[in-house]
Amino acid sequence: MRVVVDGMGGDYSPQAVVEGCVLAQNEYNVEIIITGPEELILKELEKYSYNKEKIKIVDAKEVISPNEAPVKALKTKKDSSMVKALQMVRDKEADAIISAGSTGAFLAGCTLIVKRIKGIDRPTLAPIMPGRKGAFMIADAGANADCKPHYLVQFAHLGKVYFESVLGINNPSIGLINIGAEEEKGNELTKEAHKLLKGESLNFVGNVEPRDIPTGEVNVLVCDGFVGNTALKMYEGVAGNILDELKEKIMGSTRTKIGGLLLKPVFKAFKKQYDYKEYGGAAFLGVNGICIKAHGSSDAKAFKNAIKQAKIFYDNKALDKMKDIFENQQGNNE
Amino acid sequence: MRVVVDGMGGDYSPQAVVEGCVLAQNEYNVEIIITGPEELILKELEKYSYNKEKIKIVDAKEVISPNEAPVKALKTKKDSSMVKALQMVRDKEADAIISAGSTGAFLAGCTLIVKRIKGIDRPTLAPIMPGRKGAFMIADAGANADCKPHYLVQFAHLGKVYFESVLGINNPSIGLINIGAEEEKGNELTKEAHKLLKGESLNFVGNVEPRDIPTGEVNVLVCDGFVGNTALKMYEGVAGNILDELKEKIMGSTRTKIGGLLLKPVFKAFKKQYDYKEYGGAAFLGVNGICIKAHGSSDAKAFKNAIKQAKIFYDNKALDKMKDIFENQQGNNE
């Protein structure tokens, strides 16, 4: 398997990217291509002992920054580490791409360069989140701010294949994020989506109220990208705020400081459990390639895990399974 | 001032309602009317020494349950504690209403019986939430699942008056909940609402990303009711989950149990800070009366604080201020 990694994406590029690639190559024996300024990437690589046959560099002199207008950046920076990497997937020179660069540019690039699976109207950004009782997926988490009801049905099928193939959970439960448990609750989108989901061959468990999302009792949660992004960012925001505030209060007195010390293993286990880095990146599902968006603040471990995620995706032929569903069973509804 | 309280609303009615009314009457010297089955309410009241001139009962034999279809329940249960209370506000026999009953029935009842302020298209459910740096409001938090852009402008003006009148914060900051900081980000609704909000005489600070909501740095957060309800319930859900999980982990070993004991004051202060009961209920703004939706699980303290909230609302003439804005300055846009 060949994975191309955008060498210049993310807050800690190229250092964290290169280190993650070396770690992953050693552990999973995949072929890795790193795009970016050749000299710079090589300088980083030479810090490690690595297999020169299995880690290659493809020179790319430009970098797309998160502040640039996505489509314009893709069109004008053909020699960027991100565009070069996307083109390799399009041209079948790589089986998967990982980037921690601009989310907007990466998602637009996947759609415009790698292109959609036939039958898919909108690909979906589908991160895996740590839940109390298990991992759960939010689809869509921000790629499509406005959705039509049948997009959510496509997200559900894509999420199902991902859960089965990558996480090994058979016939995962599918829920519709909604502001009420009853079928008739919600907005125009969710009322219609509920009806459509009921008619699909899915393990559809109905509406899931946002307060129940964090438990992880339902595997795949579908919604429009605005709601999904709101849920995702509230999750990060509230958890971060609470832990910061606890820390602040613990430092307030000697008694509580000692309590805090005794609880260190608890806080550590907690932090590990809520660590997105364990889950690699967010898959962008519905495009004709294995496309993984790593978190902007990814460290070497996160890149290593994203490569592992791409490998499991590849080994289990998840892309072919997705194509089978949409190219054969469902027409393009638009 | 006369406050009518739905004696049969909420999980702990009528006990918690009656106790809260007695506490509030003693402390704030308001006149209180409790609706509900006369004998039942009287039996509760007689547990306390209370001022019989200031707490009266209005007999209502029926109860609307949270499971009933709201509009149908309002129409068929004319002798319910909720409908009787709403009618008293409509007929100017009471200045404010508080109910912890069915949210759907209460909001529909406020709109259909108490009616909207002239110029308001959609009233908004506007709870106050505990933020790290201060309290914040979400408007709308669930009354309007689908919104037009100009509704959000109305929510902003209503929220501003509430913050100034009830919380004493002058010219509060107004933010638009959005999935990106830049003006052009978001869905069709937020893109258009952003343009409109910029043109208003408001302290509009732009988009607020969901991860920044819990800080409480921005006072009034406007959004459609689906997004607001999602944010609200994620807030409750994540906070609850984290605290439950910490507790579970603390019980895992002797060392951490001792740590947990030492940290008891921290957890207690934390719980108090995140206690919605301190804030009374969620005001339903834009109707022609002071209408407060108390949490379904309200205890006596929550009812007492909701009555206090209604009193501040009344004493500061917030309703007149809202009417001034909409009846004179803005036309009905629909």
mmCIF file of N, CA, C and O in Angstrom, chain B residues 215-281:
data_model
loop_
_atom_site.group_PDB
_atom_site.id
_atom_site.type_symbol
_atom_site.label_atom_id
_atom_site.label_comp_id
_atom_site.label_asym_id
_atom_site.label_seq_id
_atom_site.Cartn_x
_atom_site.Cartn_y
_atom_site.Cartn_z
ATOM 1 N N THR B 215 -17.282 29.627 27.307
ATOM 2 C CA THR B 215 -16.485 30.584 28.074
ATOM 3 C C THR B 215 -17.374 31.682 28.644
ATOM 4 O O THR B 215 -17.061 32.245 29.685
ATOM 5 N N GLY B 216 -18.463 31.996 27.957
ATOM 6 C CA GLY B 216 -19.314 33.084 28.426
ATOM 7 C C GLY B 216 -18.751 34.455 28.097
ATOM 8 O O GLY B 216 -19.181 35.464 28.659
ATOM 9 N N GLU B 217 -17.800 34.511 27.185
ATOM 10 C CA GLU B 217 -17.217 35.819 26.837
ATOM 11 C C GLU B 217 -18.197 36.681 26.058
ATOM 12 O O GLU B 217 -18.114 37.909 26.106
ATOM 13 N N VAL B 218 -19.079 36.050 25.302
ATOM 14 C CA VAL B 218 -20.105 36.808 24.578
ATOM 15 C C VAL B 218 -21.438 36.598 25.292
ATOM 16 O O VAL B 218 -21.783 35.479 25.661
ATOM 17 N N ASN B 219 -22.177 37.685 25.505
ATOM 18 C CA ASN B 219 -23.376 37.644 26.346
ATOM 19 C C ASN B 219 -24.575 36.973 25.686
ATOM 20 O O ASN B 219 -25.196 36.082 26.253
ATOM 21 N N VAL B 220 -24.919 37.450 24.491
ATOM 22 C CA VAL B 220 -26.134 36.949 23.829
ATOM 23 C C VAL B 220 -25.733 36.249 22.539
ATOM 24 O O VAL B 220 -25.120 36.863 21.662
ATOM 25 N N LEU B 221 -26.064 34.975 22.445
ATOM 26 C CA LEU B 221 -25.706 34.197 21.268
ATOM 27 C C LEU B 221 -26.974 33.880 20.483
ATOM 28 O O LEU B 221 -27.871 33.226 21.005
ATOM 29 N N VAL B 222 -27.040 34.351 19.249
ATOM 30 C CA VAL B 222 -28.237 34.082 18.456
ATOM 31 C C VAL B 222 -27.971 32.968 17.451
ATOM 32 O O VAL B 222 -26.856 32.777 16.975
ATOM 33 N N CYS B 223 -29.025 32.243 17.131
ATOM 34 C CA CYS B 223 -28.950 31.098 16.225
ATOM 35 C C CYS B 223 -30.365 30.580 16.008
ATOM 36 O O CYS B 223 -31.289 31.011 16.691
ATOM 37 N N ASP B 224 -30.534 29.641 15.087
ATOM 38 C CA ASP B 224 -31.851 29.018 14.960
ATOM 39 C C ASP B 224 -32.042 28.046 16.120
ATOM 40 O O ASP B 224 -31.081 27.647 16.792
ATOM 41 N N GLY B 225 -33.298 27.676 16.353
ATOM 42 C CA GLY B 225 -33.624 26.865 17.517
ATOM 43 C C GLY B 225 -33.057 25.456 17.481
ATOM 44 O O GLY B 225 -32.833 24.843 18.528
ATOM 45 N N PHE B 226 -32.789 24.949 16.296
ATOM 46 C CA PHE B 226 -32.213 23.605 16.202
ATOM 47 C C PHE B 226 -30.765 23.640 16.682
ATOM 48 O O PHE B 226 -30.343 22.810 17.495
ATOM 49 N N VAL B 227 -30.031 24.613 16.195
ATOM 50 C CA VAL B 227 -28.622 24.756 16.589
ATOM 51 C C VAL B 227 -28.516 25.128 18.069
ATOM 52 O O VAL B 227 -27.690 24.577 18.802
ATOM 53 N N GLY B 228 -29.388 26.038 18.517
ATOM 54 C CA GLY B 228 -29.344 26.470 19.910
ATOM 55 C C GLY B 228 -29.663 25.332 20.861
ATOM 56 O O GLY B 228 -29.017 25.155 21.897
ATOM 57 N N ASN B 229 -30.637 24.528 20.486
ATOM 58 C CA ASN B 229 -30.994 23.389 21.324
ATOM 59 C C ASN B 229 -29.865 22.360 21.342
ATOM 60 O O ASN B 229 -29.569 21.757 22.378
ATOM 61 N N THR B 230 -29.225 22.181 20.182
ATOM 62 C CA THR B 230 -28.091 21.262 20.108
ATOM 63 C C THR B 230 -26.955 21.738 21.017
ATOM 64 O O THR B 230 -26.387 20.961 21.783
ATOM 65 N N ALA B 231 -26.648 23.026 20.949
ATOM 66 C CA ALA B 231 -25.570 23.578 21.774
ATOM 67 C C ALA B 231 -25.899 23.414 23.258
ATOM 68 O O ALA B 231 -25.067 22.983 24.055
ATOM 69 N N LEU B 232 -27.131 23.737 23.606
ATOM 70 C CA LEU B 232 -27.585 23.649 24.995
ATOM 71 C C LEU B 232 -27.494 22.221 25.526
ATOM 72 O O LEU B 232 -26.988 21.961 26.621
ATOM 73 N N LYS B 233 -27.975 21.286 24.732
ATOM 74 C CA LYS B 233 -28.010 19.901 25.196
ATOM 75 C C LYS B 233 -26.641 19.245 25.169
ATOM 76 O O LYS B 233 -26.360 18.350 25.969
ATOM 77 N N MET B 234 -25.785 19.679 24.254
ATOM 78 C CA MET B 234 -24.408 19.187 24.277
ATOM 79 C C MET B 234 -23.736 19.686 25.557
ATOM 80 O O MET B 234 -22.967 18.973 26.185
ATOM 81 N N TYR B 235 -24.035 20.920 25.897
ATOM 82 C CA TYR B 235 -23.458 21.524 27.103
ATOM 83 C C TYR B 235 -23.815 20.681 28.326
ATOM 84 O O TYR B 235 -22.951 20.268 29.097
ATOM 85 N N GLU B 236 -25.104 20.417 28.463
ATOM 86 C CA GLU B 236 -25.562 19.598 29.588
ATOM 87 C C GLU B 236 -24.981 18.194 29.525
ATOM 88 O O GLU B 236 -24.529 17.639 30.512
ATOM 89 N N GLY B 237 -25.020 17.622 28.305
ATOM 90 C CA GLY B 237 -24.609 16.229 28.127
ATOM 91 C C GLY B 237 -23.134 16.011 28.400
ATOM 92 O O GLY B 237 -22.747 15.081 29.110
ATOM 93 N N VAL B 238 -22.305 16.866 27.845
ATOM 94 C CA VAL B 238 -20.859 16.689 28.001
ATOM 95 C C VAL B 238 -20.454 16.933 29.448
ATOM 96 O O VAL B 238 -19.712 16.155 30.035
ATOM 97 N N ALA B 239 -20.982 18.015 30.033
ATOM 98 C CA ALA B 239 -20.623 18.326 31.415
ATOM 99 C C ALA B 239 -21.041 17.170 32.335
ATOM 100 O O ALA B 239 -20.260 16.703 33.171
ATOM 101 N N GLY B 240 -22.260 16.692 32.158
ATOM 102 C CA GLY B 240 -22.766 15.598 32.974
ATOM 103 C C GLY B 240 -21.934 14.336 32.824
ATOM 104 O O GLY B 240 -21.561 13.690 33.801
ATOM 105 N N ASN B 241 -21.610 14.016 31.577
ATOM 106 C CA ASN B 241 -20.834 12.820 31.289
ATOM 107 C C ASN B 241 -19.455 12.862 31.920
ATOM 108 O O ASN B 241 -18.987 11.879 32.489
ATOM 109 N N ILE B 242 -18.813 14.009 31.807
ATOM 110 C CA ILE B 242 -17.453 14.135 32.336
ATOM 111 C C ILE B 242 -17.469 13.995 33.854
ATOM 112 O O ILE B 242 -16.650 13.278 34.427
ATOM 113 N N LEU B 243 -18.428 14.654 34.489
ATOM 114 C CA LEU B 243 -18.464 14.586 35.952
ATOM 115 C C LEU B 243 -18.797 13.168 36.419
ATOM 116 O O LEU B 243 -18.180 12.655 37.360
ATOM 117 N N ASP B 244 -19.728 12.517 35.731
ATOM 118 C CA ASP B 244 -20.058 11.122 36.073
ATOM 119 C C ASP B 244 -18.832 10.224 35.933
ATOM 120 O O ASP B 244 -18.576 9.355 36.767
ATOM 121 N N GLU B 245 -18.120 10.449 34.847
ATOM 122 C CA GLU B 245 -16.996 9.581 34.556
ATOM 123 C C GLU B 245 -15.855 9.800 35.542
ATOM 124 O O GLU B 245 -15.199 8.844 35.958
ATOM 125 N N LEU B 246 -15.648 11.049 35.892
ATOM 126 C CA LEU B 246 -14.617 11.346 36.892
ATOM 127 C C LEU B 246 -14.948 10.625 38.195
ATOM 128 O O LEU B 246 -14.100 9.984 38.807
ATOM 129 N N LYS B 247 -16.212 10.719 38.578
ATOM 130 C CA LYS B 247 -16.666 10.082 39.820
ATOM 131 C C LYS B 247 -16.384 8.578 39.779
ATOM 132 O O LYS B 247 -15.841 8.000 40.726
ATOM 133 N N GLU B 248 -16.727 7.976 38.670
ATOM 134 C CA GLU B 248 -16.534 6.534 38.484
ATOM 135 C C GLU B 248 -15.051 6.171 38.627
ATOM 136 O O GLU B 248 -14.693 5.211 39.312
ATOM 137 N N LYS B 249 -14.207 6.957 37.991
ATOM 138 C CA LYS B 249 -12.773 6.675 38.008
ATOM 139 C C LYS B 249 -12.201 6.918 39.414
ATOM 140 O O LYS B 249 -11.302 6.205 39.853
ATOM 141 N N ILE B 250 -12.721 7.924 40.100
ATOM 142 C CA ILE B 250 -12.242 8.236 41.446
ATOM 143 C C ILE B 250 -12.511 7.065 42.389
ATOM 144 O O ILE B 250 -11.706 6.744 43.267
ATOM 145 N N MET B 251 -13.625 6.388 42.179
ATOM 146 C CA MET B 251 -13.980 5.252 43.034
ATOM 147 C C MET B 251 -13.150 4.004 42.727
ATOM 148 O O MET B 251 -13.291 2.981 43.388
ATOM 149 N N GLY B 252 -12.258 4.099 41.749
ATOM 150 C CA GLY B 252 -11.516 2.926 41.274
ATOM 151 C C GLY B 252 -10.404 2.426 42.200
ATOM 152 O O GLY B 252 -10.028 1.259 42.132
ATOM 153 N N SER B 253 -9.851 3.271 43.046
ATOM 154 C CA SER B 253 -8.768 2.824 43.937
ATOM 155 C C SER B 253 -8.804 3.634 45.241
ATOM 156 O O SER B 253 -9.419 4.702 45.306
ATOM 157 N N THR B 254 -8.125 3.123 46.260
ATOM 158 C CA THR B 254 -8.108 3.824 47.558
ATOM 159 C C THR B 254 -7.434 5.187 47.415
ATOM 160 O O THR B 254 -7.912 6.190 47.919
ATOM 161 N N ARG B 255 -6.319 5.180 46.699
ATOM 162 C CA ARG B 255 -5.587 6.437 46.498
ATOM 163 C C ARG B 255 -6.499 7.503 45.891
ATOM 164 O O ARG B 255 -6.571 8.625 46.376
ATOM 165 N N THR B 256 -7.187 7.129 44.823
ATOM 166 C CA THR B 256 -8.003 8.129 44.138
ATOM 167 C C THR B 256 -9.252 8.473 44.953
ATOM 168 O O THR B 256 -9.747 9.590 44.873
ATOM 169 N N LYS B 257 -9.718 7.516 45.776
ATOM 170 C CA LYS B 257 -10.854 7.822 46.651
ATOM 171 C C LYS B 257 -10.480 8.923 47.640
ATOM 172 O O LYS B 257 -11.262 9.836 47.899
ATOM 173 N N ILE B 258 -9.269 8.808 48.195
ATOM 174 C CA ILE B 258 -8.807 9.849 49.133
ATOM 175 C C ILE B 258 -8.669 11.177 48.397
ATOM 176 O O ILE B 258 -9.099 12.228 48.882
ATOM 177 N N GLY B 259 -8.111 11.112 47.207
ATOM 178 C CA GLY B 259 -8.002 12.321 46.395
ATOM 179 C C GLY B 259 -9.367 12.953 46.166
ATOM 180 O O GLY B 259 -9.537 14.164 46.278
ATOM 181 N N GLY B 260 -10.331 12.105 45.876
ATOM 182 C CA GLY B 260 -11.689 12.585 45.640
ATOM 183 C C GLY B 260 -12.273 13.271 46.862
ATOM 184 O O GLY B 260 -12.913 14.318 46.761
ATOM 185 N N LEU B 261 -11.998 12.681 48.032
ATOM 186 C CA LEU B 261 -12.474 13.280 49.292
ATOM 187 C C LEU B 261 -11.875 14.670 49.496
ATOM 188 O O LEU B 261 -12.565 15.616 49.856
ATOM 189 N N LEU B 262 -10.558 14.757 49.246
ATOM 190 C CA LEU B 262 -9.875 16.046 49.419
ATOM 191 C C LEU B 262 -10.412 17.092 48.433
ATOM 192 O O LEU B 262 -10.397 18.288 48.713
ATOM 193 N N LEU B 263 -10.882 16.610 47.295
ATOM 194 C CA LEU B 263 -11.366 17.548 46.271
ATOM 195 C C LEU B 263 -12.860 17.850 46.392
ATOM 196 O O LEU B 263 -13.423 18.550 45.550
ATOM 197 N N LYS B 264 -13.483 17.317 47.440
ATOM 198 C CA LYS B 264 -14.925 17.534 47.578
ATOM 199 C C LYS B 264 -15.343 19.001 47.438
ATOM 200 O O LYS B 264 -16.300 19.306 46.733
ATOM 201 N N PRO B 265 -14.637 19.931 48.122
ATOM 202 C CA PRO B 265 -15.058 21.334 47.970
ATOM 203 C C PRO B 265 -14.973 21.825 46.526
ATOM 204 O O PRO B 265 -15.792 22.641 46.103
ATOM 205 N N VAL B 266 -14.001 21.329 45.782
ATOM 206 C CA VAL B 266 -13.879 21.735 44.378
ATOM 207 C C VAL B 266 -15.090 21.252 43.595
ATOM 208 O O VAL B 266 -15.729 22.014 42.865
ATOM 209 N N PHE B 267 -15.415 19.979 43.763
ATOM 210 C CA PHE B 267 -16.547 19.428 43.010
ATOM 211 C C PHE B 267 -17.849 20.126 43.412
ATOM 212 O O PHE B 267 -18.726 20.346 42.573
ATOM 213 N N LYS B 268 -17.942 20.472 44.703
ATOM 214 C CA LYS B 268 -19.158 21.123 45.176
ATOM 215 C C LYS B 268 -19.298 22.528 44.560
ATOM 216 O O LYS B 268 -20.366 22.898 44.065
ATOM 217 N N ALA B 269 -18.202 23.275 44.577
ATOM 218 C CA ALA B 269 -18.220 24.623 43.990
ATOM 219 C C ALA B 269 -18.539 24.530 42.504
ATOM 220 O O ALA B 269 -19.268 25.349 41.935
ATOM 221 N N PHE B 270 -18.003 23.496 41.900
ATOM 222 C CA PHE B 270 -18.197 23.270 40.483
ATOM 223 C C PHE B 270 -19.665 23.012 40.174
ATOM 224 O O PHE B 270 -20.236 23.561 39.247
ATOM 225 N N LYS B 271 -20.248 22.146 40.986
ATOM 226 C CA LYS B 271 -21.654 21.785 40.783
ATOM 227 C C LYS B 271 -22.546 23.015 40.936
ATOM 228 O O LYS B 271 -23.465 23.234 40.155
ATOM 229 N N LYS B 272 -22.218 23.823 41.934
ATOM 230 C CA LYS B 272 -23.016 25.026 42.172
ATOM 231 C C LYS B 272 -22.910 25.972 40.979
ATOM 232 O O LYS B 272 -23.891 26.548 40.532
ATOM 233 N N GLN B 273 -21.691 26.080 40.460
ATOM 234 C CA GLN B 273 -21.480 26.998 39.349
ATOM 235 C C GLN B 273 -22.261 26.566 38.105
ATOM 236 O O GLN B 273 -22.741 27.403 37.343
ATOM 237 N N TYR B 274 -22.354 25.280 37.903
ATOM 238 C CA TYR B 274 -23.049 24.786 36.711
ATOM 239 C C TYR B 274 -24.529 24.522 36.975
ATOM 240 O O TYR B 274 -25.197 23.871 36.201
ATOM 241 N N ASP B 275 -25.022 25.052 38.092
ATOM 242 C CA ASP B 275 -26.391 24.758 38.491
ATOM 243 C C ASP B 275 -27.367 25.731 37.836
ATOM 244 O O ASP B 275 -27.404 26.909 38.157
ATOM 245 N N TYR B 276 -28.145 25.210 36.889
ATOM 246 C CA TYR B 276 -29.113 26.058 36.186
ATOM 247 C C TYR B 276 -30.128 26.660 37.145
ATOM 248 O O TYR B 276 -30.741 27.687 36.868
ATOM 249 N N LYS B 277 -30.299 26.017 38.314
ATOM 250 C CA LYS B 277 -31.337 26.479 39.238
ATOM 251 C C LYS B 277 -31.061 27.893 39.749
ATOM 252 O O LYS B 277 -31.963 28.620 40.121
ATOM 253 N N GLU B 278 -29.788 28.274 39.741
ATOM 254 C CA GLU B 278 -29.419 29.617 40.173
ATOM 255 C C GLU B 278 -30.008 30.689 39.244
ATOM 256 O O GLU B 278 -30.160 31.838 39.629
ATOM 257 N N TYR B 279 -30.278 30.291 38.012
ATOM 258 C CA TYR B 279 -30.697 31.278 37.012
ATOM 259 C C TYR B 279 -32.198 31.334 36.788
ATOM 260 O O TYR B 279 -32.676 31.983 35.888
ATOM 261 N N GLY B 280 -32.971 30.627 37.600
ATOM 262 C CA GLY B 280 -34.408 30.628 37.429
ATOM 263 C C GLY B 280 -34.808 29.775 36.247
ATOM 264 O O GLY B 280 -34.451 28.598 36.184
ATOM 265 N N GLY B 281 -35.500 30.360 35.298
ATOM 266 C CA GLY B 281 -35.939 29.594 34.132
ATOM 267 C C GLY B 281 -35.523 30.278 32.847
ATOM 268 O O GLY B 281 -34.777 31.255 32.873
#
